[in-house]
Structure formats: C-alpha cells, structure tokens
C-alpha cells in the first residue's frame, strides 16, 4: 500500500514537472515569436524621424534585452508560482474532502483530475463508512427491539412462577400428583426465566467487552466428544441422534474456553432447528496445519437473504419471541468473532432441507 502511494506521488510530481517545463518553454517561444513578428511589422512601415512612436521604437531596439527580459522573467516567475502553489491547492482539496469524510453523505467526493486516484480511495472510505453506520444503526435498533421484547417476555414466566408457588403454598390439600405437576410447571417457567436473563447478560457482555485469546494446546477431538455428550439429554427429548465422524488425536493451539462456546452455539442451533427423529452430523478432519469442523443437521432450508445475515449481531432466524429456539441473536455473531480472532473462517450453507456450518481453524498440531 505504501509502495503504491509512493508510486502515485512520484507520478504526480513527474507530471507537474513536465507540465511546468512545457509551460515555460511555450511561453518563451510565444514571447520570442511575438517580438519577431512585431519587429518585422515595424520594419515594413515608413517612419518619420520626428515621429514620437518611431523614437520610442528606436529606444526599445537599443534596450531590447531589457524589454524582452522583463516579460520573460515576469512570465517565468508567474508560471513558477502557479506550479509551486498547485500542490497546496491539491492539499486544500484533500483537506476539504477529509472534512466531508468526518460526516459522510451520499454525495460523492470530487477532486481535480490529477487526484482521481485519491478521490476514488476517499469514495471507497466514504461508502464503507456509510455502510458501517447503517449496519451500526440497524444493529442498535435490533438490540433495542430485542431488549423491549425480552423485558416484556420476562413478565410471563415470572408471573407463572409466582402464581404456581403461591398456589402450592396456599393449597395444603393438593394431591401429590397435582403438587408434582404444579412444581414441574413452575420449574419449567423458572428455567425459561433463567434463559431470558442469560440473554440479557449476553447482550451486555457483547456490548461492553472485547474478546482476547488465551492460547494453549488442546485435544480438539476430545473437546467435541465431550460437548456432544453433554447435549445427549436435549437430543433424547427430540428423538435426535449424533453421527460423529471425528478424526482421532487432532490437537489445536487455541483458546479452549472460547472455542467451546463456538461449538456449543453451533450444536445448540443444530439441536434447536433439527427435524425430530433425524441425525446431526459432526465431522472433524485435519487438513495440513488446519482443523476443519462441520456441523450439519436436517432442518428447514434457510433462505439466501437470511443466510447472508446469519452472523450479524442480534439477527434471529425466527423473529417470533414465542419460539423456543429464538435467542438474543448473538450466538453466531460471537462464534464468528472468536473464530476470526483465531485466524480462521466460519461459513454457513443451506439447501435441500439441510444446514451446514463449516469452521476452519489454523494451528493444528
């Protein structure tokens, strides 16, 4: 990048230098031609010796170097000043354009033809700033909407928990079966309340903290085996099964705590959005110095326009707050940030009622 900037500066300097010497040369040629034409014109006229103009022309002839030298030097000075001040005018243009970048608008930045490359770069920066500003506004709006929804949703399980606990306290004659039923309902509502509170914490942590990595060498195969095992109760409730294809002994230099969160989010999504009675495929393979993990499940095909935004902050596939699978819309955004911090990539594909996430991580040993 610096080399390209130096090259453009050198080209601009060379162009200005060539233009300067051509301007001086053309001016001197025009001045010389004008003097010769004037001399020939005056020589073709019959003058009278007492004519004042004739006497003045004789004076000019005697001091021709003075009368030609002054315009030549004056013109050279003016041309030199013009080209010396040109970079300053370019600088003024760039300063004015930089002020526009501080508060970019839809109107493109226009500079002199010599600064076309600089104008193009500034317009790219302007467009990127506008995109980032729009994305930030959209994310902020989604976050605000989500907080409003979460605050509203907190009331329902809390009211239910209080209602069923009050009933258990006041109704001492309840049968054992009915008491167990009400206790189970209160527990389920309390668990939903905990999920909603955790979503609030996720939003706060994502907004206020910056992720940093603490790397160490871990057995990635064992990590994935352990995480999938912990999801077995959730799978049993929906008649799901694992189809694990994990290459043994794959080790990775990474931050294990944060990487666990990546795979936990991916597996949680796979469990939540899978068709009942299907298998979730988890594969791990080593490719040179990279480890590649895939999580594939059978579920509703994700539309292309949603697939493009699936890693955005606060974006939820299911906008319904009543959905059991709908979280804060941060899981995949945080997963992508962690993977990128590791120097890896994460992608999503969906077709023919299947969804596949692929994570590629460097540092396999």
XYZ file of C-alpha atoms in Angstrom:
365
model
C 0.000 0.000 0.000
C 2.810 2.417 0.937
C 4.639 1.476 -2.249
C 1.531 2.275 -4.283
C 1.204 5.659 -2.564
C 4.846 6.475 -3.262
C 4.374 5.460 -6.899
C 1.355 7.763 -7.279
C 3.182 10.651 -5.615
C 6.154 10.132 -7.936
C 3.882 10.080 -10.991
C 2.118 13.267 -9.859
C 5.453 15.022 -9.236
C 6.800 13.976 -12.635
C 3.609 15.114 -14.349
C 3.758 18.518 -12.653
C 7.446 18.898 -13.526
C 6.842 18.084 -17.189
C 3.879 20.465 -17.327
C 5.996 23.201 -15.698
C 8.870 22.963 -18.199
C 6.451 22.752 -21.150
C 4.604 25.842 -19.906
C 7.857 27.836 -19.547
C 9.074 26.702 -22.967
C 5.779 27.520 -24.689
C 5.657 30.939 -23.015
C 9.193 31.810 -24.120
C 8.518 30.597 -27.660
C 5.327 32.640 -27.864
C 7.121 35.685 -26.431
C 10.028 35.321 -28.902
C 7.679 34.834 -31.851
C 5.676 37.900 -30.813
C 8.842 40.035 -30.659
C 9.984 38.867 -34.115
C 6.552 39.479 -35.644
C 6.415 42.951 -34.075
C 9.914 43.764 -35.373
C 9.026 42.643 -38.931
C 5.785 44.583 -38.820
C 7.531 47.782 -37.676
C 10.290 47.328 -40.291
C 7.684 47.366 -43.091
C 6.386 50.840 -42.168
C 7.872 54.149 -43.483
C 8.608 56.157 -40.327
C 9.333 59.873 -39.998
C 12.330 60.777 -37.868
C 10.305 63.223 -35.803
C 7.544 60.707 -35.103
C 7.385 60.083 -31.276
C 6.448 56.453 -31.795
C 9.433 55.965 -34.072
C 11.724 57.457 -31.419
C 10.187 55.124 -28.784
C 10.717 52.108 -31.028
C 14.368 53.120 -31.500
C 14.674 53.265 -27.717
C 13.157 49.819 -27.431
C 15.570 48.485 -30.059
C 18.551 49.912 -28.176
C 17.365 48.280 -24.927
C 15.789 45.181 -26.474
C 17.262 42.859 -23.820
C 15.560 44.869 -21.103
C 12.171 44.993 -22.836
C 12.231 41.296 -23.692
C 13.894 40.164 -20.468
C 11.351 41.752 -18.118
C 8.317 39.924 -19.664
C 10.358 36.730 -19.909
C 11.401 36.840 -16.237
C 7.948 38.027 -15.129
C 6.211 35.243 -17.041
C 8.658 32.667 -15.681
C 8.018 33.891 -12.111
C 4.238 33.710 -12.586
C 4.420 30.230 -14.105
C 6.740 29.035 -11.335
C 4.441 30.464 -8.658
C 1.429 28.786 -10.288
C 3.063 25.339 -10.287
C 4.568 25.740 -6.820
C 1.136 26.633 -5.393
C -0.574 23.775 -7.243
C 0.321 21.115 -4.601
C -1.025 23.476 -1.947
C -4.308 23.742 -3.862
C -4.366 19.949 -4.100
C -3.770 19.809 -0.361
C -6.662 22.223 0.250
C -8.915 19.980 -1.870
C -7.884 16.921 0.136
C -8.408 18.733 3.453
C -11.911 19.803 2.384
C -12.664 16.253 1.236
C -11.373 14.889 4.561
C -13.844 17.108 6.408
C -16.620 15.509 4.367
C -15.386 12.070 5.439
C -15.876 13.084 9.073
C -19.632 13.176 8.415
C -20.050 11.247 5.144
C -23.062 11.840 2.926
C -24.480 10.157 -0.159
C -22.868 12.853 -2.356
C -19.598 11.528 -3.837
C -16.287 13.309 -3.257
C -14.919 15.061 -6.342
C -11.310 16.202 -6.748
C -9.172 17.514 -9.590
C -8.378 15.127 -12.440
C -4.807 14.757 -11.155
C -6.215 13.483 -7.841
C -8.616 10.973 -9.405
C -6.957 8.005 -7.641
C -7.177 9.797 -4.288
C -10.829 10.663 -4.940
C -11.588 7.009 -5.698
C -9.966 5.894 -2.447
C -11.844 8.530 -0.463
C -15.139 7.490 -2.032
C -14.420 3.882 -1.087
C -13.781 5.001 2.502
C -16.961 7.123 2.406
C -19.062 4.218 1.140
C -17.571 1.902 3.750
C -18.300 4.438 6.498
C -21.891 4.799 5.292
C -22.313 1.010 5.243
C -20.833 0.685 8.727
C -23.029 3.499 10.033
C -26.150 1.880 8.566
C -25.135 -1.515 9.968
C -24.499 0.026 13.396
C -27.891 1.760 13.358
C -29.617 -1.456 12.298
C -27.808 -3.467 14.983
C -28.641 -0.859 17.617
C -32.283 -0.892 16.567
C -32.390 -4.694 16.643
C -30.767 -4.675 20.081
C -33.254 -2.112 21.407
C -36.180 -4.062 19.977
C -34.809 -7.254 21.472
C -34.430 -5.694 24.918
C -38.022 -4.459 24.758
C -39.208 -7.947 23.769
C -37.122 -9.591 26.481
C -38.408 -7.199 29.138
C -41.952 -7.996 28.059
C -41.240 -11.750 27.970
C -39.788 -11.711 31.487
C -43.206 -10.917 32.912
C -44.930 -14.070 31.659
C -42.721 -16.778 33.242
C -42.221 -14.681 36.367
C -45.978 -14.301 36.803
C -46.438 -18.049 36.267
C -43.714 -18.963 38.778
C -45.218 -16.684 41.420
C -48.738 -17.939 40.676
C -47.908 -21.676 40.932
C -45.702 -21.222 44.012
C -48.451 -19.219 45.690
C -50.913 -21.969 44.831
C -48.624 -24.631 46.322
C -48.247 -22.579 49.464
C -51.935 -21.791 49.952
C -53.498 -25.084 48.866
C -52.326 -27.534 51.518
C -54.795 -30.233 50.467
C -53.407 -30.701 46.947
C -52.782 -34.281 45.897
C -49.220 -35.498 45.423
C -49.740 -35.791 41.649
C -51.181 -32.285 41.304
C -48.460 -30.842 43.533
C -45.800 -32.516 41.349
C -47.489 -31.154 38.208
C -47.567 -27.589 39.518
C -43.970 -27.892 40.726
C -42.894 -29.100 37.267
C -44.669 -26.179 35.570
C -43.103 -23.682 37.988
C -39.665 -25.217 37.359
C -40.099 -25.036 33.572
C -41.144 -21.377 33.811
C -38.197 -20.633 36.113
C -35.831 -22.250 33.595
C -37.307 -20.117 30.815
C -36.822 -17.073 33.049
C -33.181 -18.058 33.509
C -32.747 -18.309 29.719
C -34.148 -14.821 29.235
C -31.891 -13.390 31.937
C -28.897 -15.103 30.310
C -29.855 -13.401 27.044
C -29.658 -10.042 28.835
C -26.183 -10.944 30.117
C -25.114 -11.988 26.600
C -26.178 -8.614 25.211
C -24.324 -6.742 27.964
C -21.141 -8.814 27.647
C -21.080 -8.496 23.870
C -21.612 -4.722 24.011
C -19.121 -3.910 26.758
C -16.269 -6.411 26.472
C -13.558 -7.084 23.939
C -12.620 -10.719 23.369
C -8.986 -11.693 23.916
C -7.451 -15.133 23.462
C -5.501 -17.251 25.953
C -3.997 -19.951 23.759
C -2.923 -23.442 24.735
C -2.700 -26.825 23.033
C -5.892 -28.876 23.397
C -7.207 -32.147 22.018
C -9.947 -30.930 19.696
C -11.287 -34.444 19.126
C -11.849 -34.947 22.847
C -13.388 -31.485 23.192
C -16.014 -32.210 20.537
C -16.743 -35.647 22.039
C -17.350 -34.057 25.438
C -19.539 -31.222 24.122
C -21.717 -33.570 22.055
C -22.079 -35.902 25.046
C -23.376 -33.041 27.204
C -26.175 -32.466 24.651
C -27.469 -36.058 24.919
C -30.395 -35.195 27.244
C -31.545 -32.498 24.794
C -31.284 -34.976 21.906
C -33.282 -37.626 23.737
C -36.155 -35.192 24.234
C -36.472 -34.698 20.478
C -35.516 -38.196 19.290
C -32.290 -36.892 17.733
C -29.005 -38.771 17.395
C -25.360 -37.936 16.783
C -23.469 -39.009 13.672
C -19.943 -38.197 14.823
C -17.077 -38.585 12.359
C -14.156 -37.248 14.358
C -10.580 -37.858 13.274
C -8.747 -39.108 16.387
C -5.944 -37.209 18.074
C -6.414 -33.818 16.392
C -4.729 -31.186 18.571
C -5.074 -27.435 18.158
C -3.382 -24.348 19.584
C -6.361 -22.222 20.639
C -8.320 -20.667 23.484
C -10.293 -23.753 24.616
C -12.867 -21.874 26.697
C -13.854 -19.569 23.850
C -13.695 -22.306 21.228
C -16.052 -24.422 23.366
C -18.508 -21.557 23.155
C -18.291 -21.611 19.338
C -19.122 -25.314 19.122
C -21.714 -25.066 21.889
C -23.538 -22.383 19.878
C -23.348 -24.392 16.655
C -24.568 -27.597 18.297
C -27.309 -25.780 20.194
C -28.559 -24.320 16.910
C -28.416 -27.739 15.253
C -30.446 -29.301 18.082
C -32.953 -26.465 18.157
C -33.597 -26.334 14.420
C -33.401 -30.059 13.530
C -36.361 -32.138 12.433
C -37.334 -34.657 15.116
C -36.009 -38.169 14.585
C -33.018 -37.067 12.450
C -29.257 -37.316 12.959
C -26.888 -34.392 13.476
C -23.601 -34.925 11.674
C -20.426 -33.619 13.338
C -17.163 -34.119 11.452
C -13.570 -33.211 12.273
C -10.618 -33.640 9.938
C -7.098 -32.310 9.728
C -6.039 -30.521 6.524
C -2.365 -29.730 6.747
C -1.961 -27.153 9.506
C -5.737 -26.569 9.699
C -8.552 -28.323 11.523
C -11.935 -28.368 9.764
C -15.128 -28.918 11.767
C -18.561 -29.322 10.191
C -21.930 -29.377 11.933
C -24.742 -30.485 9.633
C -28.385 -31.081 10.525
C -31.646 -31.816 8.771
C -33.976 -28.863 9.117
C -35.856 -26.130 7.331
C -33.843 -24.591 4.482
C -32.578 -21.110 5.333
C -33.462 -18.520 2.698
C -30.430 -16.969 0.919
C -31.221 -13.454 2.187
C -31.247 -14.739 5.780
C -28.165 -16.880 5.237
C -26.206 -13.742 4.251
C -27.092 -12.107 7.573
C -26.880 -15.135 9.836
C -23.654 -13.945 11.525
C -24.935 -10.388 12.164
C -25.399 -9.181 15.724
C -28.956 -9.563 17.066
C -30.176 -11.235 13.880
C -32.621 -14.053 14.622
C -33.763 -16.646 12.107
C -37.095 -16.871 13.895
C -38.358 -13.370 14.686
C -41.160 -14.768 16.839
C -40.487 -14.253 20.526
C -42.598 -17.259 21.262
C -40.157 -19.613 19.593
C -38.279 -21.894 21.934
C -35.258 -21.682 19.652
C -35.124 -17.913 19.496
C -32.259 -16.455 21.483
C -30.781 -12.995 21.561
C -29.313 -13.417 18.089
C -25.771 -13.199 19.442
C -24.582 -16.807 19.432
C -23.411 -16.953 15.816
C -22.093 -13.373 15.874
C -19.933 -14.189 18.907
C -18.897 -17.503 17.312
C -17.694 -15.697 14.198
C -15.751 -13.143 16.225
C -13.993 -15.914 18.167
C -13.161 -17.883 15.018
C -11.816 -14.772 13.247
C -9.685 -13.942 16.305
C -8.162 -17.412 15.943
C -7.334 -16.557 12.311
C -9.965 -18.958 10.979
C -13.185 -18.796 8.992
C -16.766 -19.847 9.587
C -19.343 -20.268 6.817
C -22.950 -21.412 6.546
C -24.708 -23.291 3.747
C -28.305 -24.413 3.429
C -30.077 -26.394 0.716
C -32.494 -29.322 0.361
C -33.679 -29.054 3.977
C -30.220 -29.213 5.494
C -27.990 -26.669 7.206
C -24.211 -26.973 7.405
C -21.746 -24.791 9.331
C -18.036 -25.157 8.494
C -15.305 -23.893 10.827
C -11.705 -23.838 9.578
C -9.043 -23.142 12.215
C -5.236 -22.811 11.851
C -2.831 -24.197 14.424
C -3.459 -27.917 14.111
C -0.530 -29.937 15.529
